Short mmCIF file of C-alpha atoms in Angstrom, two decimals:
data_model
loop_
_atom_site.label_atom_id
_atom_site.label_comp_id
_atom_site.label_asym_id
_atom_site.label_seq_id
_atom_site.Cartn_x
_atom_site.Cartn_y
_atom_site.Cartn_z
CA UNK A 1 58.13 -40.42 -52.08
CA UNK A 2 54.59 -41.55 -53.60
CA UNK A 3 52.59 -39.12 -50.70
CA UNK A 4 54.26 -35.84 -51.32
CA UNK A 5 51.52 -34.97 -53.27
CA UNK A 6 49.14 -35.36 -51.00
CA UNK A 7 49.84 -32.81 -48.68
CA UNK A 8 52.89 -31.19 -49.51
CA UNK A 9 52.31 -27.51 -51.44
CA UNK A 10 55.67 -27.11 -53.35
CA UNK A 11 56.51 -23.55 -53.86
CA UNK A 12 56.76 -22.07 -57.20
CA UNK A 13 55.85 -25.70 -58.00
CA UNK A 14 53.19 -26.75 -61.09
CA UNK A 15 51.64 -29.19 -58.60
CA UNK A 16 50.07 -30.77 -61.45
CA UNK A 17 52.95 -31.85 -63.43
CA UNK A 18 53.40 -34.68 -60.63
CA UNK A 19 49.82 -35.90 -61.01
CA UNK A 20 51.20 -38.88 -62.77
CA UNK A 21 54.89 -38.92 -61.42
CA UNK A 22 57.13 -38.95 -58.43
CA UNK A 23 58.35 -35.87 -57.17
CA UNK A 24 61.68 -35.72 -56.91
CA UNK A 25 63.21 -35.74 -53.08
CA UNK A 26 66.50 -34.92 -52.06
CA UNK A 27 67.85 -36.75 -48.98
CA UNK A 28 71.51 -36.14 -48.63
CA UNK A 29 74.32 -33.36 -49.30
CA UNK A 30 78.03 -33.39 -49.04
CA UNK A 31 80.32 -31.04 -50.07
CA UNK A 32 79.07 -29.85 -53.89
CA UNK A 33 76.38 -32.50 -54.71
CA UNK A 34 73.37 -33.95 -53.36
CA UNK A 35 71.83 -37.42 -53.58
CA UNK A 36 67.91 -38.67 -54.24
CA UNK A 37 65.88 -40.65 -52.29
CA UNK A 38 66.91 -43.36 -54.95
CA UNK A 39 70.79 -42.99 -54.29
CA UNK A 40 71.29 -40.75 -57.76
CA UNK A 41 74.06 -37.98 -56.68
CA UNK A 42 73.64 -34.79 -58.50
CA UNK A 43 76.00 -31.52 -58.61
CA UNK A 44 74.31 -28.81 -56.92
CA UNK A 45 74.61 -26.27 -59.75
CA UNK A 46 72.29 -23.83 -57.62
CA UNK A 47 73.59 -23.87 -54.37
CA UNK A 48 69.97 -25.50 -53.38
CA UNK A 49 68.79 -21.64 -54.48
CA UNK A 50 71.70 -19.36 -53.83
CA UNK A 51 72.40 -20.47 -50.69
CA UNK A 52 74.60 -23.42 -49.31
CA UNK A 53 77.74 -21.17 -49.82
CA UNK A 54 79.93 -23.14 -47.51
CA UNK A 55 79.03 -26.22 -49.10
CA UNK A 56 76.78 -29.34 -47.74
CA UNK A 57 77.51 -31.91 -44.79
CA UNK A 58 78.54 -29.00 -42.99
CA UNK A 59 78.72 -30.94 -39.18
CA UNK A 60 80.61 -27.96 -37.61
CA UNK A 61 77.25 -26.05 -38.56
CA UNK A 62 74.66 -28.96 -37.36
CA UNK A 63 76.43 -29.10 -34.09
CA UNK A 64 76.76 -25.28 -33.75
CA UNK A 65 73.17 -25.24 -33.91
CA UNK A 66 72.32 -27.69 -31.59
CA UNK A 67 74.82 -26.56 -28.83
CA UNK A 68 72.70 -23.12 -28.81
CA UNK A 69 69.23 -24.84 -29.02
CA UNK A 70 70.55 -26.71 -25.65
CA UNK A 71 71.49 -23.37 -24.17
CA UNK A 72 69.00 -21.22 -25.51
CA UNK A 73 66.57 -22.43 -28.13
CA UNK A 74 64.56 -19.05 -28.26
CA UNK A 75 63.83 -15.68 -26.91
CA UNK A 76 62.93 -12.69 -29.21
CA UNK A 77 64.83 -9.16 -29.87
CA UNK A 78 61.79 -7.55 -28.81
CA UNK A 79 62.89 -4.72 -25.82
CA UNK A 80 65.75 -8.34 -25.18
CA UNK A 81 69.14 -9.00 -26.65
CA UNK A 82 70.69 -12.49 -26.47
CA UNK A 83 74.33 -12.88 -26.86
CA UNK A 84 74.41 -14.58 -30.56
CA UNK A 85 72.75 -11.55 -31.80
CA UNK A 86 74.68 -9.09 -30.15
CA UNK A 87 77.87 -10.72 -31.84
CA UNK A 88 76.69 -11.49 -35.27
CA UNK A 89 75.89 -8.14 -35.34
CA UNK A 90 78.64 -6.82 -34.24
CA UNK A 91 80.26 -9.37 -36.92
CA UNK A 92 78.17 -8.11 -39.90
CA UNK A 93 79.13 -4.41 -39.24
CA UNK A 94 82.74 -5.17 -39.64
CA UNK A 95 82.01 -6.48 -42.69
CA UNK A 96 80.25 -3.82 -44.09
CA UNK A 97 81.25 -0.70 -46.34
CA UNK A 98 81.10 2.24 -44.81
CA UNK A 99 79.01 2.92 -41.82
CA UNK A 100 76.20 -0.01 -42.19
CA UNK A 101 76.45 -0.64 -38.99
CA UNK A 102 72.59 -1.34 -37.70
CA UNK A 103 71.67 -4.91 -38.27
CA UNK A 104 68.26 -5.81 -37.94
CA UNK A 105 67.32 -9.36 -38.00
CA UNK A 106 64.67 -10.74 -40.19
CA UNK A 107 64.02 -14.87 -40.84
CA UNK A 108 64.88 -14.51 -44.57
CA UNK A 109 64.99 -12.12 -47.87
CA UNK A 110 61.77 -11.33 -48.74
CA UNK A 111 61.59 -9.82 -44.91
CA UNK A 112 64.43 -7.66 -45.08
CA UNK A 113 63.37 -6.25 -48.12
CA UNK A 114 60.53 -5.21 -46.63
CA UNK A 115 61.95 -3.94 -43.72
CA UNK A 116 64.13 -1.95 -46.06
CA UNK A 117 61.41 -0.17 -47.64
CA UNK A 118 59.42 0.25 -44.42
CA UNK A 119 62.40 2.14 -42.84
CA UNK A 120 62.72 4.17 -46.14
CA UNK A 121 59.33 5.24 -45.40
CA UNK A 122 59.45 5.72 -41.52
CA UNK A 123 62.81 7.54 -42.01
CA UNK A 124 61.27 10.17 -44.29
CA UNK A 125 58.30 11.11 -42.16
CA UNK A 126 60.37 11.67 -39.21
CA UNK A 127 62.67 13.38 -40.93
CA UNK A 128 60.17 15.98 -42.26
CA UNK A 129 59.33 14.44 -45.79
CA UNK A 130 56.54 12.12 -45.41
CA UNK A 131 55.46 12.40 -48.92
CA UNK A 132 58.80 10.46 -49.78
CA UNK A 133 57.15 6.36 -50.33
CA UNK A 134 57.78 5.31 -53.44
CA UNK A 135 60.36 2.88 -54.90
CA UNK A 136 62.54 3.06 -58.36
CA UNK A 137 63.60 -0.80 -58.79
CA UNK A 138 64.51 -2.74 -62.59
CA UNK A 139 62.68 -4.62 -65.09
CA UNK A 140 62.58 -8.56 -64.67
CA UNK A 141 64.18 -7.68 -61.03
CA UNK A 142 63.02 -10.56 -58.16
CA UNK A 143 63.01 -8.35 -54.80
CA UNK A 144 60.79 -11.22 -53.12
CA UNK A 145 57.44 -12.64 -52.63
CA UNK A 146 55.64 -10.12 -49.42
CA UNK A 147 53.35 -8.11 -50.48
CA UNK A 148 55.77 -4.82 -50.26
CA UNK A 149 58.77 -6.94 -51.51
CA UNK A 150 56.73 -8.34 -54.49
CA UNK A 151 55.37 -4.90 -55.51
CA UNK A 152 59.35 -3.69 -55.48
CA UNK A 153 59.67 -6.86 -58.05
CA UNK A 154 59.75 -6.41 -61.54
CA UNK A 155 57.84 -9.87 -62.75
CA UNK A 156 54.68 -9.49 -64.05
CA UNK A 157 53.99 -13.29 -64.20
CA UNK A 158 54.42 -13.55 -60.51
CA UNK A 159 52.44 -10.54 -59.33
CA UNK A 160 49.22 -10.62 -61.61
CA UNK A 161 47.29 -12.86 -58.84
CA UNK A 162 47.86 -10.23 -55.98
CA UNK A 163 47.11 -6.89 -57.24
CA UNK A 164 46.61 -4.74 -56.54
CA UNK A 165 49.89 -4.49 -54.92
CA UNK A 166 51.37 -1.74 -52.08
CA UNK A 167 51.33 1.41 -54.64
CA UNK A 168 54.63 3.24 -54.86
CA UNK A 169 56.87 0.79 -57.23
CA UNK A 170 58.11 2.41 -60.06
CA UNK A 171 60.15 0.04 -62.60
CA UNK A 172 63.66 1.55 -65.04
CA UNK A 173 65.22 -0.75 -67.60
CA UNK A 174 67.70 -3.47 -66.27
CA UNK A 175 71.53 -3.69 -66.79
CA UNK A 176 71.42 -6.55 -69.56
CA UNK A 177 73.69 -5.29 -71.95
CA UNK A 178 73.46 -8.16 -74.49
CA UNK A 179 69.41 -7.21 -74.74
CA UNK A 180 70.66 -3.18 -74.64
CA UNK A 181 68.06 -0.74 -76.32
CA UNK A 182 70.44 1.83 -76.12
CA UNK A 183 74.19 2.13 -77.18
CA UNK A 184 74.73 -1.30 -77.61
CA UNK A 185 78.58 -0.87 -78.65
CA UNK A 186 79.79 0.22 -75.26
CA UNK A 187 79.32 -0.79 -72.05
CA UNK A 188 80.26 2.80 -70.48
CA UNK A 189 77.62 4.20 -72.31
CA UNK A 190 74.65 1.93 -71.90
CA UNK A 191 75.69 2.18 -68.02
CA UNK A 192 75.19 5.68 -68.25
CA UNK A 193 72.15 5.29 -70.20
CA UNK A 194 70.84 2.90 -67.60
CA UNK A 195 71.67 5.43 -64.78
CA UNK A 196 70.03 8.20 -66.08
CA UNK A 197 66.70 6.14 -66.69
CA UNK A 198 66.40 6.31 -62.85
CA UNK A 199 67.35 9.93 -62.71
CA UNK A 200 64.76 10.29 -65.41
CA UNK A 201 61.73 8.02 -63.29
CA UNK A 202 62.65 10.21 -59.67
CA UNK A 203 62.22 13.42 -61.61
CA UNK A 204 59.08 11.76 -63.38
CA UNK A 205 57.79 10.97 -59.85
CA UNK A 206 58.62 14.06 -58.30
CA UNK A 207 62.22 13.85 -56.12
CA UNK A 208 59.46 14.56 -53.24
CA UNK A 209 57.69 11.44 -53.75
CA UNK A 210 60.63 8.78 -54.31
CA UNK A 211 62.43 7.16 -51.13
CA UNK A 212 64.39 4.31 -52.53
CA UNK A 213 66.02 2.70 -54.95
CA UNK A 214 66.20 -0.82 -54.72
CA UNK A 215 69.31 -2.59 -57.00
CA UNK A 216 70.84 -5.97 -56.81
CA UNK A 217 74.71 -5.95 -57.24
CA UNK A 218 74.53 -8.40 -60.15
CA UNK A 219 70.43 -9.05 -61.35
CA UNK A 220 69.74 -12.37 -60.45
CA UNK A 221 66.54 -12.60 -62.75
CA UNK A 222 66.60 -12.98 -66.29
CA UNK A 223 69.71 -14.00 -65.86
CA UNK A 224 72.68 -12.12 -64.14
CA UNK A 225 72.98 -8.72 -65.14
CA UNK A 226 76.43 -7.86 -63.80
CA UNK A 227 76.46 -3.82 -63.80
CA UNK A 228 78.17 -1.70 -66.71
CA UNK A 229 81.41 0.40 -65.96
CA UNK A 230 80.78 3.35 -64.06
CA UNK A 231 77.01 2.40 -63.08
CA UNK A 232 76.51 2.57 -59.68
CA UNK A 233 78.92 5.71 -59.61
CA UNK A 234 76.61 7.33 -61.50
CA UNK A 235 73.12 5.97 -59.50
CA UNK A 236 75.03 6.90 -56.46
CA UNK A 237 75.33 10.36 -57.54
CA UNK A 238 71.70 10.59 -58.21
CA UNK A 239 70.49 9.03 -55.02
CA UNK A 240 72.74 11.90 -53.38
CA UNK A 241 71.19 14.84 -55.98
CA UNK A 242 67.79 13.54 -55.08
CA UNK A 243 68.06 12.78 -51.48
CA UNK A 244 66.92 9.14 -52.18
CA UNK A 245 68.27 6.17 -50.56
CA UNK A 246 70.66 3.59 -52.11
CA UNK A 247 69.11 0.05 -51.38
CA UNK A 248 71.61 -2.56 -52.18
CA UNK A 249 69.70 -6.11 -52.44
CA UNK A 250 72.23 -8.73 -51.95
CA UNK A 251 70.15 -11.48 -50.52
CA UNK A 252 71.83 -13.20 -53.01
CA UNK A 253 74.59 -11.21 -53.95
CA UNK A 254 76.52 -11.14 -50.04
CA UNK A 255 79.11 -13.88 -48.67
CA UNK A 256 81.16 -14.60 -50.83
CA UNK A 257 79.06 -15.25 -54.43
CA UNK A 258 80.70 -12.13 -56.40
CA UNK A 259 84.07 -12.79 -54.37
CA UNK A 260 83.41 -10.46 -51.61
CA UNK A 261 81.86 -10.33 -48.86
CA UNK A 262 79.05 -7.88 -50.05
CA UNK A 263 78.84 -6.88 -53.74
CA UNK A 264 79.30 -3.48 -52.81
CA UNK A 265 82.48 -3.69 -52.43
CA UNK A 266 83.26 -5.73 -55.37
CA UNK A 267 81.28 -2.71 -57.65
CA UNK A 268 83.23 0.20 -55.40
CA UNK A 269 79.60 1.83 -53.99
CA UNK A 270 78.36 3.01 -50.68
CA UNK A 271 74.48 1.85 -50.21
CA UNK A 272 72.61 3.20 -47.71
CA UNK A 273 70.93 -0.39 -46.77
CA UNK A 274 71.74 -3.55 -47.84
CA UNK A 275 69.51 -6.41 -47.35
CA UNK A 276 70.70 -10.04 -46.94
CA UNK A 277 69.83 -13.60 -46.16
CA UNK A 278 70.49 -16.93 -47.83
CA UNK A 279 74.50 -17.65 -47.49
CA UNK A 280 74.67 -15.55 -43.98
CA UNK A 281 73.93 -19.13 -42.78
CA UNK A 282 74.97 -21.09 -45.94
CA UNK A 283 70.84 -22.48 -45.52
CA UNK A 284 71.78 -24.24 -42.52
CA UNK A 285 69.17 -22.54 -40.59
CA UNK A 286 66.92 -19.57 -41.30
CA UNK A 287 68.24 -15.95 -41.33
CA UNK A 288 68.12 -12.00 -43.11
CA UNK A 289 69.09 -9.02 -41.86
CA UNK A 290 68.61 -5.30 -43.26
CA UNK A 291 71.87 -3.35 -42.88
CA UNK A 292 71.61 0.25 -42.29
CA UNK A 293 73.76 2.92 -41.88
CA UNK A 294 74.17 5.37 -38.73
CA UNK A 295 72.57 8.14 -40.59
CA UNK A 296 69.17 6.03 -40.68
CA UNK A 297 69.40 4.79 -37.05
CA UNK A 298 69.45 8.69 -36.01
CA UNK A 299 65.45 9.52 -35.99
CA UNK A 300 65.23 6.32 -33.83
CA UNK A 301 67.26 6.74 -31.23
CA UNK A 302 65.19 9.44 -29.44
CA UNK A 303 63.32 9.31 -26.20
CA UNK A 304 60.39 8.06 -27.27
CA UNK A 305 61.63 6.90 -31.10
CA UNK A 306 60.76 3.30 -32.11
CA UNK A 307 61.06 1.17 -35.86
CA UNK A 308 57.67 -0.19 -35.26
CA UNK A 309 58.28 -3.38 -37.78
CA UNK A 310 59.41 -6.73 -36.32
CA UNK A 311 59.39 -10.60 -36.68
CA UNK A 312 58.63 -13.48 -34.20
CA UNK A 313 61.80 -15.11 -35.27
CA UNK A 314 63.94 -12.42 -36.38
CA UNK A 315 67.12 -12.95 -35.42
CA UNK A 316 66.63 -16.28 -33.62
CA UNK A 317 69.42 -17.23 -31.52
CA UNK A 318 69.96 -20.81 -33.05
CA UNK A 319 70.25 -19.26 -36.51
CA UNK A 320 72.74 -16.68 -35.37
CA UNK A 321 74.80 -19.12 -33.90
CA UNK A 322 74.72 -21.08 -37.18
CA UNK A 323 75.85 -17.77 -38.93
CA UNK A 324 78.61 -17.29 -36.55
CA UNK A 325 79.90 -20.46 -37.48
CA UNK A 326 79.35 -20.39 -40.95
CA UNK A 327 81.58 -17.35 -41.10
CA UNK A 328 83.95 -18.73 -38.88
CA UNK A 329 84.46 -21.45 -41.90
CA UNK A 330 84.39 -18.75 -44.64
CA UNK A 331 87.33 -17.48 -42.36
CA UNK A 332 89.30 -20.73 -41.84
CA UNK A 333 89.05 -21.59 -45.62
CA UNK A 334 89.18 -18.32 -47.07
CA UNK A 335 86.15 -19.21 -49.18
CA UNK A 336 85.83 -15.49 -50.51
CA UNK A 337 89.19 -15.89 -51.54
CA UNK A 338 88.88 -18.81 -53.35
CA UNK A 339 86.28 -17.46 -55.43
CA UNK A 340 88.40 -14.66 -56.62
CA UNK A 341 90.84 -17.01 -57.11
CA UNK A 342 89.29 -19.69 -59.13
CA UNK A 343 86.11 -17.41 -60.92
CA UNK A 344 88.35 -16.58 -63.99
CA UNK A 345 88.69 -20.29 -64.44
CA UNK A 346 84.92 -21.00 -63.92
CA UNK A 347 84.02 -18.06 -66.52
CA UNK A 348 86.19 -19.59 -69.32
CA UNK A 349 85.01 -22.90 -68.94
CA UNK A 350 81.58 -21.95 -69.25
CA UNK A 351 82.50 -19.93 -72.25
CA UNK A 352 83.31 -22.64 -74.05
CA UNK A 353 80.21 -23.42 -74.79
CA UNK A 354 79.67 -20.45 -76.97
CA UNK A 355 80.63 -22.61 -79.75
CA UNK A 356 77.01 -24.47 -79.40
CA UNK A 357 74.65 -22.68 -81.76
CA UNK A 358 71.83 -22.76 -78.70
CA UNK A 359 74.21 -20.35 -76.59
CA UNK A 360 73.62 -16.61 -77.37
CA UNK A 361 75.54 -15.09 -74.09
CA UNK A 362 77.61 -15.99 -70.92
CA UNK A 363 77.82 -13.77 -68.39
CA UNK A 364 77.84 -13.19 -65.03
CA UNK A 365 80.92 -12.40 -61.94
CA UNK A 366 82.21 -14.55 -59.39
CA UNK A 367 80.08 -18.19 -58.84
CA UNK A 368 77.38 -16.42 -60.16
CA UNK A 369 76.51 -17.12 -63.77
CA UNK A 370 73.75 -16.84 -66.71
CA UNK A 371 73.72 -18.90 -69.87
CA UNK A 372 71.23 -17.21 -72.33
CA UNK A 373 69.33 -19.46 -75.05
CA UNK A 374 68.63 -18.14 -78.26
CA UNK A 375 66.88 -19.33 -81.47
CA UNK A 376 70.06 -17.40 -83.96
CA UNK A 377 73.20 -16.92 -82.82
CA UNK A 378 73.72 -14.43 -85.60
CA UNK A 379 70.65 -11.91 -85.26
CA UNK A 380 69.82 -13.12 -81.33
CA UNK A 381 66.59 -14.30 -82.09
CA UNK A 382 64.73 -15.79 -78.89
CA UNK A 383 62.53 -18.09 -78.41
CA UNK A 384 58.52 -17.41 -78.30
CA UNK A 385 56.55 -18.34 -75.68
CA UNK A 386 55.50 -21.86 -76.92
CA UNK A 387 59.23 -22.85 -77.93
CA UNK A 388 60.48 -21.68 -74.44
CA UNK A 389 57.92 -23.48 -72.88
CA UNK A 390 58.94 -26.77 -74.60
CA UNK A 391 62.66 -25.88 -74.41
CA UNK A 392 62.96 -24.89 -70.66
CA UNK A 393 60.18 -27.15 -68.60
CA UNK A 394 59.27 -29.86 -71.48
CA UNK A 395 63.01 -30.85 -72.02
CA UNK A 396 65.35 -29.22 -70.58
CA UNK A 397 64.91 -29.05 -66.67
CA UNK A 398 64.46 -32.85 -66.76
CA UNK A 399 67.37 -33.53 -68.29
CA UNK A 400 69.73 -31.51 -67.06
CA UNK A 401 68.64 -32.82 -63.80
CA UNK A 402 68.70 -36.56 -65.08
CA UNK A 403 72.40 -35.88 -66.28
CA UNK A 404 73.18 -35.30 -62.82
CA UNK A 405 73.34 -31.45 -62.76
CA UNK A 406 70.69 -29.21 -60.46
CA UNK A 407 70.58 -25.90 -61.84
CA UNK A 408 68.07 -23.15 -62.92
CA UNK A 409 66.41 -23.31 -66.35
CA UNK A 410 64.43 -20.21 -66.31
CA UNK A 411 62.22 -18.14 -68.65
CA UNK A 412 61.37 -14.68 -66.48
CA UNK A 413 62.62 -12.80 -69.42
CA UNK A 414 64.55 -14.71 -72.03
CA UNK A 415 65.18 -18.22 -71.66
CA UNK A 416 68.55 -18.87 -69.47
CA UNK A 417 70.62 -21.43 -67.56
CA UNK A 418 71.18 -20.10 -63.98
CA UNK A 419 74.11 -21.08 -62.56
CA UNK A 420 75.78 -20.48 -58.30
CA UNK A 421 77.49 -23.47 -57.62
CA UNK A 422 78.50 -23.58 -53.77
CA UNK A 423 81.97 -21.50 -52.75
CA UNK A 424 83.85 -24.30 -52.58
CA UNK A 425 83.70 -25.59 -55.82
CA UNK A 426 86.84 -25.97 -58.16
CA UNK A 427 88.02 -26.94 -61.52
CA UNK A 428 86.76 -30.13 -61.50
CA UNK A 429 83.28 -29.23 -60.55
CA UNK A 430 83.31 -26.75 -63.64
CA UNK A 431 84.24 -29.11 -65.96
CA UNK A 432 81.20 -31.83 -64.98
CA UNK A 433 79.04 -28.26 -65.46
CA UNK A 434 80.22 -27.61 -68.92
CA UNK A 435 80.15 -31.13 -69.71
CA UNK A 436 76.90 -32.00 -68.70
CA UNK A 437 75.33 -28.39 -70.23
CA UNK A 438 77.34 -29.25 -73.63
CA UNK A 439 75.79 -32.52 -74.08
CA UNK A 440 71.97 -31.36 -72.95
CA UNK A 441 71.92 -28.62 -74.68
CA UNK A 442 73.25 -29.82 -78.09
CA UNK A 443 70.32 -32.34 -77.65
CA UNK A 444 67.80 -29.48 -77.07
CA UNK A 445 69.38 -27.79 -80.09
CA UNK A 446 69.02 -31.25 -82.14
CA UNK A 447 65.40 -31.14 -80.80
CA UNK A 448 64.49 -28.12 -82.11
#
């Protein structure tokens, strides 16, 4: 539409790049693709951003939402409960490892993340430690955009107009084996390796000092890190030496996109907190939650105790009906199952493409995949700034987008193709992905 730049501030958006050109504007969704305000359909490579899980055209969802709205449009969780709450809730807990049974509602990730490390924080002074504040999170990590969430994230390219930041963020090398410093010939032992760099950063800090560490099952940027063998055994173990707390950051990383319901449980760890949004609703409507366990809840529940953090729309009772019903259709459809059941098939079609000389690594679990882009296959070689710059946002995003696949081409580390198509895509959705990615990218390679 010729006015959306007029008024319209695109996040993470180069507004200037549509000086001379139409933005693009998506109208329509059904099932795994989308169509343009010009009638071009598109596969939605990216689940919009990690998100539609259940797929688009959802009308169970729409009229879910609109049924509440009639009943009860609003009314906050402030000293109130309303009955959508109290049963997503109740839903979420029996979903959960362990004993993460506390839900508290935000509107989205970059909220519960915060409310994650404020807890860490308020947890610790009541519980006689109040020098325990700061955070131990990876290199390249996204965490979120608040100023407490962004200062937990591990992009420098992102934070550099808002410092100085909330002090206390403390960054340890990422899981991305293919970049390893360290034992590069075995996964065990660059997991270990990776482990002990926290245990090295807490005793750094001081154990006194450090509340939290903050981990995504699989590292979303720089492009999906899943975690070595015996990893988050070995973190756990620390957290427990060191009295620190286990954040599990799965705002991307829940419902389904690893094939479980929570990543957790598809690595074998206990967290202490896990923080959500995104595919709780499949994007239908607006939703987060932290997830904490009984053991945090304790210091709270006093006469006069109180978590003095909360959001206007935190838990808003048309957006927990929407959740309700999304999970009623990941029940139905067994949509967690069907990722187990069909991610082998997506990982070795995207592996085919490692016979394109562009394609340096493929990796990634469940619907939840990296392509890295290298300059040498043989010596992995990247590309420098200038030659990602044209690769990634002077050729590639536009095409792979013109071929008719939305996905991520993204440079916050070395250059990658992000990939999280929605849970209910199959074989033949993977095959218009490879197809589409082989023919782009041998052009970018040609272009070089």
């Amino acid at each position: 539409m010729a006015n959306a730049t007029d008024h319209l501030w695109m996040h993470f958006t180069r507004m200037a790049s549509y000086s001379a050109g139409e933005v693009p504007t998506i109208v329509r969704g059904e099932g795994a693709y989308i169509w343009d305000s010009q009638g071009r359909r598109y596969l939605d490579g990216l689940a919009g951003l990690f998100v539609v899980n259940a797929g688009h055209g959802r009308t169970e969802l729409a009229e879910a939402a609109a049924k509440q709205a009639g009943e009860l449009a609003y009314f906050p969780l402030w000293s109130y409960a309303h009955p959508k709450a109290i049963e997503l809730a109740e839903k979420i807990a029996s979903l959960t490892p362990g004993d993460l049974n506390r839900v508290f509602f935000t509107t989205g990730g970059s909220e519960a993340v915060e409310a994650a490390w404020k807890l860490a924080r308020a947890y610790f002074k009541r519980t006689g430690q109040p020098n325990k504040y700061k955070v131990v999170s990876r290199y390249i990590a996204y965490h979120g955009t608040s100023m407490g969430a962004l200062s937990i994230t591990g992009l420098p390219g992102i934070k550099s107009d808002f410092e100085p930041l909330v002090p206390g963020g403390i960054k340890v090398p990422n899981t991305n084996f293919y970049r390893a410093p360290e034992h590069g010939d075995s996964p065990e032992a660059f997991g270990r390796w990776a482990a002990e760099e926290i245990r090295r950063a807490i005793e750094r800090e001081g154990p006194d000092t450090v509340a939290a560490v903050f981990l995504e099952p699989v590292q979303n940027s720089g492009g999906c890190f899943p975690p070595p063998p015996g990893y988050f055994e070995r973190v756990r173990e620390i957290c427990d030496e060191y009295d620190v707390l286990l954040v599990s950051d799965e705002v991307i990383c829940s419902w389904g996109r690893l094939g479980e319901y929570f990543g957790a449980v598809r690595y074998g760890y206990q967290p202490d907190i896990i923080t959500t949004a995104k595919g709780i609703t499949s994007g239908y409507a607006p939703l987060g939650a932290m997830i904490a366990s009984e053991r945090l809840m304790e210091p709270f529940l006093t006469e006069t105790g109180m978590f003095a953090h909360g959001v206007t729309f935190g838990g808003h009772p048309v957006s927990c009906a929407v959740a309700l019903a999304n999970l009623e259709v990941f029940a139905r459809e067994d949509l967690v199952g069907h990722v187990r059941a069909n991610e082998g098939a997506f990982r070795s079609t995207l592996e085919k493409l490692n016979d394109l000389p562009i394609v340096g690594d493929v990796r990634g679990d469940g619907y939840f995949y990296g392509i890295e882009l290298v300059k040498d296959k043989g010596t992995r070689e990247t590309f420098d700034e200038a030659e990602s710059e044209r690769l990634l946002r002077g050729y590639l995003s536009t095409a792979l987008f013109q071929a008719g696949l939305y996905c991520r081409a993204d440079d916050r580390g070395d250059p990658v193709v992000q990939l999280a198509p929605p849970l209910i895509a199959d074989q033949q959705q993977f095959d218009e992905i490879e197809q589409i990615l082989r023919a782009v990218l041998t052009e970018a390679w040609n272009r070089l």
